[in-house]
PDB file of C-alpha atoms in Angstrom:
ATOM      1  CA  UNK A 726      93.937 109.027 115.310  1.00  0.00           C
ATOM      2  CA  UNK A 727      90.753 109.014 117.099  1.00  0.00           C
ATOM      3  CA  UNK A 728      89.749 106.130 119.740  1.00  0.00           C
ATOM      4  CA  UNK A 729      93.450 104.999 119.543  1.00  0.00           C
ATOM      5  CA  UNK A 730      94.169 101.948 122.480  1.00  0.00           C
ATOM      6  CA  UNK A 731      97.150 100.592 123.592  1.00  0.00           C
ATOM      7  CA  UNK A 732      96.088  96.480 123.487  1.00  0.00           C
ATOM      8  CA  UNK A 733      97.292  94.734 126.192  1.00  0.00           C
ATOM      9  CA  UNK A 734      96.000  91.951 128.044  1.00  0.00           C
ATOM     10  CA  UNK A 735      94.457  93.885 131.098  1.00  0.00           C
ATOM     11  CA  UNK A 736      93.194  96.348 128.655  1.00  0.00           C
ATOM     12  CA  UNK A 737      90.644  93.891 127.000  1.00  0.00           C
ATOM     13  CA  UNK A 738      87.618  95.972 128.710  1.00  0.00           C
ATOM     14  CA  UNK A 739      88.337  98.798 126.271  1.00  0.00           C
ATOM     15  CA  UNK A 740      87.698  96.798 123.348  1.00  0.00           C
ATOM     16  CA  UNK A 741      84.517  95.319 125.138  1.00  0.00           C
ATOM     17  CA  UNK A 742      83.474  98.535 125.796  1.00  0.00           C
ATOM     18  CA  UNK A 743      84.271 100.205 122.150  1.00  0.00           C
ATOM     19  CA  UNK A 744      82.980  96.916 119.941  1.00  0.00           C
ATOM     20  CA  UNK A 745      81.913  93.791 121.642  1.00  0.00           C
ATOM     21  CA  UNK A 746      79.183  95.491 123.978  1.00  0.00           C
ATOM     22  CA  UNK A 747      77.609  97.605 121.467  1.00  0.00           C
ATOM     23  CA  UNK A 748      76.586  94.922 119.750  1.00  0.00           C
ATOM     24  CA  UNK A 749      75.733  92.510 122.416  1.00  0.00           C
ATOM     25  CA  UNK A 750      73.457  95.031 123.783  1.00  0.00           C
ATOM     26  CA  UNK A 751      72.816  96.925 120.775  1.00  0.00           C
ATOM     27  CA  UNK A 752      68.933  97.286 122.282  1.00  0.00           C
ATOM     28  CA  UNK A 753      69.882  99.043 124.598  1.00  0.00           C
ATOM     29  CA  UNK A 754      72.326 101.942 122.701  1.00  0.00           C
ATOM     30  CA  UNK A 755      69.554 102.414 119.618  1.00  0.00           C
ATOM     31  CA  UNK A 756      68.847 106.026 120.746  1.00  0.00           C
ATOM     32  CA  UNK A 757      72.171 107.299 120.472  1.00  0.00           C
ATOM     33  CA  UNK A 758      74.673 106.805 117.408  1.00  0.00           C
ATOM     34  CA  UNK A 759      77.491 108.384 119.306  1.00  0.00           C
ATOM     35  CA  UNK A 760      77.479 105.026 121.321  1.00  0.00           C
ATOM     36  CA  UNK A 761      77.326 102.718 119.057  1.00  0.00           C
ATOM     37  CA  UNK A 762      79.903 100.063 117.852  1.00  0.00           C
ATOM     38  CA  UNK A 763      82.381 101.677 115.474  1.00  0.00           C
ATOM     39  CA  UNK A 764      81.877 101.228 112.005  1.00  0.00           C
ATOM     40  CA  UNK A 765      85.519 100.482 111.331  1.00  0.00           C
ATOM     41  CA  UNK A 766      88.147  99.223 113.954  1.00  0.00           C
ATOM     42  CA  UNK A 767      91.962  99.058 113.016  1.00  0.00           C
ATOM     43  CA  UNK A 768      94.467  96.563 114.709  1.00  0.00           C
ATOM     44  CA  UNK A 769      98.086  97.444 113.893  1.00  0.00           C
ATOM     45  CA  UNK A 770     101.230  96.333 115.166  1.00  0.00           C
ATOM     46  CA  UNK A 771     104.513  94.134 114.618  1.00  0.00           C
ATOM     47  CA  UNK A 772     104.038  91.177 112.749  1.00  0.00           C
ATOM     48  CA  UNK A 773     103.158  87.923 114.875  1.00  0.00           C
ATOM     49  CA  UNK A 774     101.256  89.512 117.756  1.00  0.00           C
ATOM     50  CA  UNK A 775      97.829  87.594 117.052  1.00  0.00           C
ATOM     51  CA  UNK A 776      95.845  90.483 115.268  1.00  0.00           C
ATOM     52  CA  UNK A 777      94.078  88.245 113.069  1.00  0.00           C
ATOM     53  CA  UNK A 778      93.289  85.714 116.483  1.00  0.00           C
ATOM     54  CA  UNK A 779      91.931  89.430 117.946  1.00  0.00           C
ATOM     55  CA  UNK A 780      89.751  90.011 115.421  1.00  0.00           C
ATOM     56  CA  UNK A 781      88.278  86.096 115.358  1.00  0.00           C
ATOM     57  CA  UNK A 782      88.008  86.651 119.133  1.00  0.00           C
ATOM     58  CA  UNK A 783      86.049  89.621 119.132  1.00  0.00           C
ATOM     59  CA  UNK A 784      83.855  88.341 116.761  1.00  0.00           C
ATOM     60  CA  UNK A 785      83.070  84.917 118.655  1.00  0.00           C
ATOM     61  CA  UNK A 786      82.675  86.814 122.293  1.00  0.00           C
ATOM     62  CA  UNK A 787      80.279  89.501 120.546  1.00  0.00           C
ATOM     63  CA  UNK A 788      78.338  86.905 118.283  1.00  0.00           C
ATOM     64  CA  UNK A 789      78.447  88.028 115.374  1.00  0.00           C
ATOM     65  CA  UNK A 790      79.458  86.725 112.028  1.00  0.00           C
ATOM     66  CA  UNK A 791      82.738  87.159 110.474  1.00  0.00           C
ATOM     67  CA  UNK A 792      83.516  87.549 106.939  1.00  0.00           C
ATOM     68  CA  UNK A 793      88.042  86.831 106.362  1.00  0.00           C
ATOM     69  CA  UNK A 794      87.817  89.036 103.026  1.00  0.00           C
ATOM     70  CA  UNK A 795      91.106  87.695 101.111  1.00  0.00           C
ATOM     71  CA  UNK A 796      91.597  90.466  98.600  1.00  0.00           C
ATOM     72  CA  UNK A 797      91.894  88.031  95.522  1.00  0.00           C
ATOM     73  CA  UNK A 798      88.597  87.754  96.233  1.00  0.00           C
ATOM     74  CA  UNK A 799      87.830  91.404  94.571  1.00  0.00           C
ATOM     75  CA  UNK A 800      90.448  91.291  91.662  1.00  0.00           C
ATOM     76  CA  UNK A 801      88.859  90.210  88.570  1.00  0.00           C
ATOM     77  CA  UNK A 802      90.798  90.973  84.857  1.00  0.00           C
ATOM     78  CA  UNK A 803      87.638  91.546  83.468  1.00  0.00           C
ATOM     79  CA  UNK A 804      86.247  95.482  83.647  1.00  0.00           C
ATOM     80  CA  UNK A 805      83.684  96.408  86.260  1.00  0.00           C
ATOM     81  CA  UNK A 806      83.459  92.438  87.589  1.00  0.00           C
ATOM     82  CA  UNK A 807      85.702  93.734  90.739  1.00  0.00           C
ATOM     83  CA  UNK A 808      83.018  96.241  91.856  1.00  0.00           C
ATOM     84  CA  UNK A 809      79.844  93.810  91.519  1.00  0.00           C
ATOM     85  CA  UNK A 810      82.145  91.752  93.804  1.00  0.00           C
ATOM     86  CA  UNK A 811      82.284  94.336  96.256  1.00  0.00           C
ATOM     87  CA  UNK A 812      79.243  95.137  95.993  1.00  0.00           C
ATOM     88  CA  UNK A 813      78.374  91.574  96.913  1.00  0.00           C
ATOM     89  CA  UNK A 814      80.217  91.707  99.629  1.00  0.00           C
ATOM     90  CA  UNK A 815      78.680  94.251 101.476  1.00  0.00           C
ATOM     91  CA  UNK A 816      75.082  92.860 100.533  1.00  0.00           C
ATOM     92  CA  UNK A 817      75.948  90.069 102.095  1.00  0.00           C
ATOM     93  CA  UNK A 818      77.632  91.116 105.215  1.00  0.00           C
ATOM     94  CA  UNK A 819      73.976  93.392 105.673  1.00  0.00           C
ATOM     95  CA  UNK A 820      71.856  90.141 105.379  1.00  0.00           C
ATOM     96  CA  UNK A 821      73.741  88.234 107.980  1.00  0.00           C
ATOM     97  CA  UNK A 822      74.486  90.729 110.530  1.00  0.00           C
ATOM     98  CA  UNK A 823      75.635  90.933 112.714  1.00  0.00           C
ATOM     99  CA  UNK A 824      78.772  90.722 110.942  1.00  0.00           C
ATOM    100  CA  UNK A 825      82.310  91.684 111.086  1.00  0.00           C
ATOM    101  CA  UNK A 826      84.224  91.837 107.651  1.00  0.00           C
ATOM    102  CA  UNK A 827      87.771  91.084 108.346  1.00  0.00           C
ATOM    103  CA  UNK A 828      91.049  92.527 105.935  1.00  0.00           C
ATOM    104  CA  UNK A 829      94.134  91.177 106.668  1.00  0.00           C
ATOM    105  CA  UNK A 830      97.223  93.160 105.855  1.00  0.00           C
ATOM    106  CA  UNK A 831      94.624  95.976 104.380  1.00  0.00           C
ATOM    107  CA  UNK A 832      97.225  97.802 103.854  1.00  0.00           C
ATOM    108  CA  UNK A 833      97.932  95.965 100.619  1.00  0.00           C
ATOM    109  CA  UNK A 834      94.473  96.741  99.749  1.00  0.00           C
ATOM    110  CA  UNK A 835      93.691 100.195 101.306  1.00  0.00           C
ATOM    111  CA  UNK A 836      97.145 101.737 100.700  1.00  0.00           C
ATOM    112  CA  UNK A 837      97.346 105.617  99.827  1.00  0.00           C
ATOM    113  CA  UNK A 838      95.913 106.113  96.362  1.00  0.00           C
ATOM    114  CA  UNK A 839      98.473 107.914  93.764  1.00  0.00           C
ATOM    115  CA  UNK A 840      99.008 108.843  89.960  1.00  0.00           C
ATOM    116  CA  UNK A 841     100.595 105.230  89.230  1.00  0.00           C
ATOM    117  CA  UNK A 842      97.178 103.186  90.114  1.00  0.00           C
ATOM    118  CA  UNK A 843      95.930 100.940  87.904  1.00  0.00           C
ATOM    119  CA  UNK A 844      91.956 102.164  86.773  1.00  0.00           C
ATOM    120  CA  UNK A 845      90.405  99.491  87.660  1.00  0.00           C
ATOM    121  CA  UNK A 846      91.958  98.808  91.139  1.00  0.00           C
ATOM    122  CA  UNK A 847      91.195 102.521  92.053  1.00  0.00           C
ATOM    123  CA  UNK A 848      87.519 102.322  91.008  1.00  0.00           C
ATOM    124  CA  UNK A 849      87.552  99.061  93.365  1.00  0.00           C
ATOM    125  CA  UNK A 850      88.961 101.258  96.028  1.00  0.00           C
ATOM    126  CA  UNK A 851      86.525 103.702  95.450  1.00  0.00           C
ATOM    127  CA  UNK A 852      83.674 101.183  95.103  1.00  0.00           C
ATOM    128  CA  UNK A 853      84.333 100.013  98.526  1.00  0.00           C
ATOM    129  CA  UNK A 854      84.379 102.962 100.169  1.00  0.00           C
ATOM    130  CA  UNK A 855      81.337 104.128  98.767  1.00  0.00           C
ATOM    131  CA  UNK A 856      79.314 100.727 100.675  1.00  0.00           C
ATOM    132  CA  UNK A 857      81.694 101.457 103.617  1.00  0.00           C
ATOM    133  CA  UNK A 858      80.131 104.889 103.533  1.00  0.00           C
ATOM    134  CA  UNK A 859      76.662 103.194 103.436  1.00  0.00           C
ATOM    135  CA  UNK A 860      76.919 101.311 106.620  1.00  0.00           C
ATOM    136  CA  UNK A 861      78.111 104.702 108.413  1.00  0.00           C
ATOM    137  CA  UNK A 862      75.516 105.868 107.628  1.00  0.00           C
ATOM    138  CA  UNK A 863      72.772 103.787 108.545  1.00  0.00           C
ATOM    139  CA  UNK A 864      72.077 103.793 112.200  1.00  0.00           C
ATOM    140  CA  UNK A 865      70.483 100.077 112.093  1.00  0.00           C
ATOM    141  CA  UNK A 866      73.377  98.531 110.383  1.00  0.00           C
ATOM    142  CA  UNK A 867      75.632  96.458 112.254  1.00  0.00           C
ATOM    143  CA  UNK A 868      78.076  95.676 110.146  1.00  0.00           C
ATOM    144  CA  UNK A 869      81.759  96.380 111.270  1.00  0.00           C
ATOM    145  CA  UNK A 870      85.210  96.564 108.728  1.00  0.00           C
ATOM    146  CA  UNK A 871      87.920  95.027 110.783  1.00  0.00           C
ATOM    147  CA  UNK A 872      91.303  95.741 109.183  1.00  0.00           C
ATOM    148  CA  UNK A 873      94.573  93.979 110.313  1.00  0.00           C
ATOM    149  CA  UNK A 874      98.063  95.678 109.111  1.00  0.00           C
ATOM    150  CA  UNK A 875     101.722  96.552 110.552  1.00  0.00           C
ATOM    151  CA  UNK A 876     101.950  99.217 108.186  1.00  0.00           C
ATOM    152  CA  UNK A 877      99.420 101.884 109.134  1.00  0.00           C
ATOM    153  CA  UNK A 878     101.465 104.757 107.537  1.00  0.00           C
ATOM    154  CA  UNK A 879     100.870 102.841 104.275  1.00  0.00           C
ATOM    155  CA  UNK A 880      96.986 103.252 104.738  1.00  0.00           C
ATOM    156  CA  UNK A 881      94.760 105.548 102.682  1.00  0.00           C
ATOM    157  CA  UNK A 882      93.760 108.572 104.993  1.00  0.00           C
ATOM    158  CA  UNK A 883      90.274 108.232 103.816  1.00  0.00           C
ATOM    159  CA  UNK A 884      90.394 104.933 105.439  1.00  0.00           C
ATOM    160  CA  UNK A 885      91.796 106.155 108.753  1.00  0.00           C
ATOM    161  CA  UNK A 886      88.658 108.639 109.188  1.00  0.00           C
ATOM    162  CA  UNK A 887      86.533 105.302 108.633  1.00  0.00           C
ATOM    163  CA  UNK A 888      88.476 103.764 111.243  1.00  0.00           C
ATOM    164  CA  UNK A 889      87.793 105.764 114.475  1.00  0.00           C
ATOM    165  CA  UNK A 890      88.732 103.039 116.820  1.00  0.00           C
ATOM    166  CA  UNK A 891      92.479 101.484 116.482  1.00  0.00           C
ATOM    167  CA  UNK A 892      94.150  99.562 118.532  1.00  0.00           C
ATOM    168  CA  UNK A 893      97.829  99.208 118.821  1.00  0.00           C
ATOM    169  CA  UNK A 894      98.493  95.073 120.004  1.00  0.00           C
ATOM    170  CA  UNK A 895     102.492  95.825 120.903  1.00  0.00           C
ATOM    171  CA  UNK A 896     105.004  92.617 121.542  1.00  0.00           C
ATOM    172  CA  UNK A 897     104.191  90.916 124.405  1.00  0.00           C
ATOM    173  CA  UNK A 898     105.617  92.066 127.613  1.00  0.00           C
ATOM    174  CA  UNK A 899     107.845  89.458 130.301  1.00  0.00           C
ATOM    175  CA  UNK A 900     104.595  87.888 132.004  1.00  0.00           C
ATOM    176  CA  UNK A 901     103.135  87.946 128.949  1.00  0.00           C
ATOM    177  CA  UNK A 902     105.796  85.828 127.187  1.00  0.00           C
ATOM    178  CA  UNK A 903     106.096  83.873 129.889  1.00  0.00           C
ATOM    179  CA  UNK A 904     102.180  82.769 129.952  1.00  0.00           C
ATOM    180  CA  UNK A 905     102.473  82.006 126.248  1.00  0.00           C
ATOM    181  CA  UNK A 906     105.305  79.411 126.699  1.00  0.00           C
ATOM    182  CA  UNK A 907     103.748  78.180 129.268  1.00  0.00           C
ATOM    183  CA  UNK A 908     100.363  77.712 127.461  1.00  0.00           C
ATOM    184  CA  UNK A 909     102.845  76.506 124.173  1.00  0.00           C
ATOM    185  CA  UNK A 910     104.390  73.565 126.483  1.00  0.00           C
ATOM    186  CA  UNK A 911     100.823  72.628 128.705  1.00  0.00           C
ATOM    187  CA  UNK A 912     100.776  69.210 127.046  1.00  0.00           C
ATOM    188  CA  UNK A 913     104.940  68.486 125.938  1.00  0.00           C
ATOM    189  CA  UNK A 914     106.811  66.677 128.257  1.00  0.00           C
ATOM    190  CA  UNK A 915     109.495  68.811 129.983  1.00  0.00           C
ATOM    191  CA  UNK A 916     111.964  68.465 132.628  1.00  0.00           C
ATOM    192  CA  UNK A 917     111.351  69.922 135.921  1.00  0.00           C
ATOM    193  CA  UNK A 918     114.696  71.965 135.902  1.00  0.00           C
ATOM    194  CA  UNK A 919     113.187  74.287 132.917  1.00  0.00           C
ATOM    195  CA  UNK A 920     113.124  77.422 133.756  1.00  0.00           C
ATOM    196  CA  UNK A 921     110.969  79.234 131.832  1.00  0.00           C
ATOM    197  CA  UNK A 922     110.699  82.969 133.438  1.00  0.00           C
ATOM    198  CA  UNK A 923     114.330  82.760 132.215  1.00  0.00           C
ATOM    199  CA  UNK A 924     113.556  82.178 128.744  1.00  0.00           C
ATOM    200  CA  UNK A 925     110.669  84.936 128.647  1.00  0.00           C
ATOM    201  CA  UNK A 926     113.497  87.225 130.852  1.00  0.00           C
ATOM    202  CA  UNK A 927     115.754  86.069 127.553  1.00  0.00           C
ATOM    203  CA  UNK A 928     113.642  86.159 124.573  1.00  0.00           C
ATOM    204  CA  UNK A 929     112.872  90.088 124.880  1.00  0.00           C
ATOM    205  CA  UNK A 930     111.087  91.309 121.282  1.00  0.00           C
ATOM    206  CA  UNK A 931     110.260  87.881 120.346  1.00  0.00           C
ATOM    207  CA  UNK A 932     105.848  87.694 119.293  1.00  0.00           C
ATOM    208  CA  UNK A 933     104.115  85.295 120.005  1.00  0.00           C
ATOM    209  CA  UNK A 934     104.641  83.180 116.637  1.00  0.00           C
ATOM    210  CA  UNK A 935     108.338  83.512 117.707  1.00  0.00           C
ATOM    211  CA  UNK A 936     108.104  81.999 121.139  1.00  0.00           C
ATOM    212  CA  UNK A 937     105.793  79.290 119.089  1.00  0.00           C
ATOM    213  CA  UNK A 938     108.597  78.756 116.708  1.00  0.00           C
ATOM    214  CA  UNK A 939     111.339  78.605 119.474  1.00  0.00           C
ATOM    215  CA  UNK A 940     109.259  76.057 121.377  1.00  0.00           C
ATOM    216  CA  UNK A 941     109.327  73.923 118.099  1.00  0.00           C
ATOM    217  CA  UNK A 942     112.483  73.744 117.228  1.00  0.00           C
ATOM    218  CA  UNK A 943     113.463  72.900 121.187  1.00  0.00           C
ATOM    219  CA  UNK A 944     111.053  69.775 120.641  1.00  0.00           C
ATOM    220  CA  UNK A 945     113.070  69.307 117.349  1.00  0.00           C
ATOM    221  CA  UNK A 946     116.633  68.724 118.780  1.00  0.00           C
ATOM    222  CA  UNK A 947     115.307  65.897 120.800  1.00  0.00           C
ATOM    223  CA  UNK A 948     113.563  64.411 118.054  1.00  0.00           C
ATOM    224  CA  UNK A 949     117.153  64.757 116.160  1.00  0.00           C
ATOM    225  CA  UNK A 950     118.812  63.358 119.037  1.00  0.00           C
ATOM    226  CA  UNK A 951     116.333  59.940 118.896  1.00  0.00           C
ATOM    227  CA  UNK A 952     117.061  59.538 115.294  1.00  0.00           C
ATOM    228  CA  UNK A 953     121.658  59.616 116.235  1.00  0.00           C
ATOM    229  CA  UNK A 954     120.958  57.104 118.731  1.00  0.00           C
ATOM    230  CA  UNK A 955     118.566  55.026 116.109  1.00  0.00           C
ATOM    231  CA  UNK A 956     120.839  54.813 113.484  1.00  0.00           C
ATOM    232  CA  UNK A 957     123.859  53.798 116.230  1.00  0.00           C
ATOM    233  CA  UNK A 958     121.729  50.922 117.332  1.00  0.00           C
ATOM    234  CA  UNK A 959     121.071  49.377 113.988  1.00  0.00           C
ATOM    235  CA  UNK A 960     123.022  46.736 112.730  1.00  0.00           C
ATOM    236  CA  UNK A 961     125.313  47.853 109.145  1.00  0.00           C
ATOM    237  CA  UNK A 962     123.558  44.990 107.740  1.00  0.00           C
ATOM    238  CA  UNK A 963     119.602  46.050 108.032  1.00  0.00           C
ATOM    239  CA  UNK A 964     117.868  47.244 104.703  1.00  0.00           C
ATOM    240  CA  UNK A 965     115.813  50.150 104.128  1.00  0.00           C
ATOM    241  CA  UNK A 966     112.392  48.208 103.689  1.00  0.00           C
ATOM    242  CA  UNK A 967     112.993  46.546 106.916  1.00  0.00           C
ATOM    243  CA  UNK A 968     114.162  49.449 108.800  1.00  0.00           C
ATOM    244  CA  UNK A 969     110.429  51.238 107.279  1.00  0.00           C
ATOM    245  CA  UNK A 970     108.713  48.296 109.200  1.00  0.00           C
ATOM    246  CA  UNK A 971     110.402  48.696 112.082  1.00  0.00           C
ATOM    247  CA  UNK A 972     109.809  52.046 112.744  1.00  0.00           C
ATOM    248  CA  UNK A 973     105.673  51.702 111.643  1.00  0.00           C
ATOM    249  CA  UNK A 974     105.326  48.872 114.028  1.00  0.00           C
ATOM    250  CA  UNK A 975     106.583  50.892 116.393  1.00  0.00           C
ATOM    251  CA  UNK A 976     105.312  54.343 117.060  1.00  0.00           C
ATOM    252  CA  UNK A 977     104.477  53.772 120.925  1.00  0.00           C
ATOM    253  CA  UNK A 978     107.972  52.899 121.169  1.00  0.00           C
ATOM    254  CA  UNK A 979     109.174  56.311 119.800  1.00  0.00           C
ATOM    255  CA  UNK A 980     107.052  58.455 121.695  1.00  0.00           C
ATOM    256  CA  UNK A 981     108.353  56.517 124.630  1.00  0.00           C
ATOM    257  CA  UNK A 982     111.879  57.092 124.301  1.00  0.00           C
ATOM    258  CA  UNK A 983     111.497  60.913 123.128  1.00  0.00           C
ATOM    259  CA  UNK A 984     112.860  62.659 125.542  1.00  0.00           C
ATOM    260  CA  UNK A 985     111.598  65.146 127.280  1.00  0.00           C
ATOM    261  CA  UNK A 986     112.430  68.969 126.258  1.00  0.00           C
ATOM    262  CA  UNK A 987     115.091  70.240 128.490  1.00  0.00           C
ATOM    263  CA  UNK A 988     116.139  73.583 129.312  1.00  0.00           C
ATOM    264  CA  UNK A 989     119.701  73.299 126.879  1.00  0.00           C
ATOM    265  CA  UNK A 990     117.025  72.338 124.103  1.00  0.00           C
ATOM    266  CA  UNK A 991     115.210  75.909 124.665  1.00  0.00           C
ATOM    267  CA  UNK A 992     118.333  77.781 125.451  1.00  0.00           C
ATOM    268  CA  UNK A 993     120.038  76.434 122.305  1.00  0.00           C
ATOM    269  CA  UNK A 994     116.369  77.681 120.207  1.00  0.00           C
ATOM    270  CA  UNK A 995     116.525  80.585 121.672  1.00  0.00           C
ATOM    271  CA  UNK A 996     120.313  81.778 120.227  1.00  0.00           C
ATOM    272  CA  UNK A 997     119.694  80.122 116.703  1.00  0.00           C
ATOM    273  CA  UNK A 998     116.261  82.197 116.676  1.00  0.00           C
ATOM    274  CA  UNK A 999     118.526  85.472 118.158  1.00  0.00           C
ATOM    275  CA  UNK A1000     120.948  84.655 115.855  1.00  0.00           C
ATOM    276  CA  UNK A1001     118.622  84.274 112.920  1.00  0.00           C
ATOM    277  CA  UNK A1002     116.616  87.629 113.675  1.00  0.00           C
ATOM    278  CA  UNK A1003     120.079  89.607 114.265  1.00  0.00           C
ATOM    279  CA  UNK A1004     120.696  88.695 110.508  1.00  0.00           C
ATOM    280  CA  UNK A1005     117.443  90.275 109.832  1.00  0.00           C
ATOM    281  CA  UNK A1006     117.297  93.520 111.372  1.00  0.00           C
ATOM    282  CA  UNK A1007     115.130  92.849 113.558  1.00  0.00           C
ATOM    283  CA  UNK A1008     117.297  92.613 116.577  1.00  0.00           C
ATOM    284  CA  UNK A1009     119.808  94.969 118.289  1.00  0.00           C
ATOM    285  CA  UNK A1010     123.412  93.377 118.655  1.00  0.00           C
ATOM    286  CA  UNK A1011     123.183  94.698 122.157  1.00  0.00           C
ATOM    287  CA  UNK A1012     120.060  91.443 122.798  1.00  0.00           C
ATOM    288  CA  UNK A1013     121.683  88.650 121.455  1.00  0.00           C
ATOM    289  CA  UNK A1014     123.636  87.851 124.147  1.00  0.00           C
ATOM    290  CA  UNK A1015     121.925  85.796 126.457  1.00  0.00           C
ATOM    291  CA  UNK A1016     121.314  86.189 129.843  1.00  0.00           C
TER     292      UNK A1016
END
């Protein structure tokens, strides 16, 4: 696949360089179309990696527009209505550009066309890649098909040859997990003996929505742990509408005596999540004993 990246954190100056520059400082690459941004860019990888946050990134930093094209958007019953809603699309990506038109899972869309598809969503297929064709091109037009998936095998290979630059964003590494749970817990009370190079040591193959999730249900025990001693300190004899007023009138109060997230809260996360993704298949036996 041609232009294909490795994404990684220190590697953000190849994507500058490939899409975000080119059309900063499109002024200054007009002369030459082999410099210019791509006219497709591909982001593939496991699920929960932030492909989607990528894309809404590079869009922001290069200041362009951005288009999230939900598929649904194109499927009409009615015949020929999908392809005028292409068409609109594209028209009016090419007024407002700069613009980035962003397809999440695309392969759903964009998948290798065979015998069994329907008519109408292979003349959509072919509809689109007849305006894609149109922006490729034209030298002036900066308008750039973004395409999120985790399935790239599934894609059409048509739409691989209109995707010369694609970038694999892989499972974040140790320091990387360990600067998202640290960015996830910034502004949650925790308790100075967490340890949390030993839960990013620990949580090996987890993405980032993962370590999010883990993080959440650690902040749930405690909350579970404030509603046992609640219950313990109410008297047999208080009824349900007063027990409702005591807990609106006071909400300070709760967030006072929440405790903090300890390290046992994470720890205990992290095995049901290990646990939960062993069931899955999508974790080795040989990880799911902690370390």
């Amino acid at each position: 696949m041609v232009g294909h990246r490795r994404f990684r954190s220190d590697d953000t100056r190849a994507t500058r360089e490939t899409v975000i520059l080119p059309i900063e400082r499109r002024e200054l690459f007009a002369d030459s179309q082999l410099t210019q941004a791509p006219k497709g860019v591909l982001l593939h990888g496991p699920p929960g990696c932030g492909k989607t946050l990528i894309a809404k990134a590079t869009a922001r930093e290069a200041g362009t527009c951005f288009i999230n094209l939900d598929v649904s958007i194109l499927t009409d019953k009615w015949y020929g209505e999908s392809q005028k809603l292409a068409a609109a699309v594209f028209t009016l990506a090419i007024k407002i550009q700069p613009c980035i038109i962003f397809i999440d899972e695309i392969d759903s869309f964009l998948r290798a066309r065979n015998s069994t598809d329907h008519e109408a969503t292979a003349m959509m297929k072919a509809q689109f890649m007849s305006f894609w064709d149109g922006l490729i091109t034209d030298p002036h037009c900066t308008v750039i098909i973004m395409g999120a998936t985790n399935r790239p095998q599934d894609l059409d290979r048509a739409i691989l040859r209109r995707m010369p630059a694609a970038f694999h964003v892989p499972l974040p590494n140790v320091q990387q997990r360990k600067q998202i749970l640290d960015l996830i817990l910034k502004n949650e009370p925790i308790e100075e003996g967490v340890d949390i190079m030993k839960i990013a040591r620990a949580s090996e193959s987890f993405s980032g929505s993962d370590l999010h999730e883990l993080c959440r249900q650690a902040s749930v025990f405690r909350v579970r742990d404030y509603m046992k001693s609640s219950k313990s300190d109410c008297p047999p004899s208080t009824s349900t509408s007063q027990s409702h007023s005591n807990i609106s009138e006071s909400d300070d109060e709760f967030h006072d005596a929440l405790r903090s997230i300890s390290m046992d809260d994470l720890m205990r996360s992290l095995q049901k999540m290990k646990e939960s993704k062993l069931h899955c298949g999508s974790l080795q036996m040989d990880r799911i004993e902690l370390d």
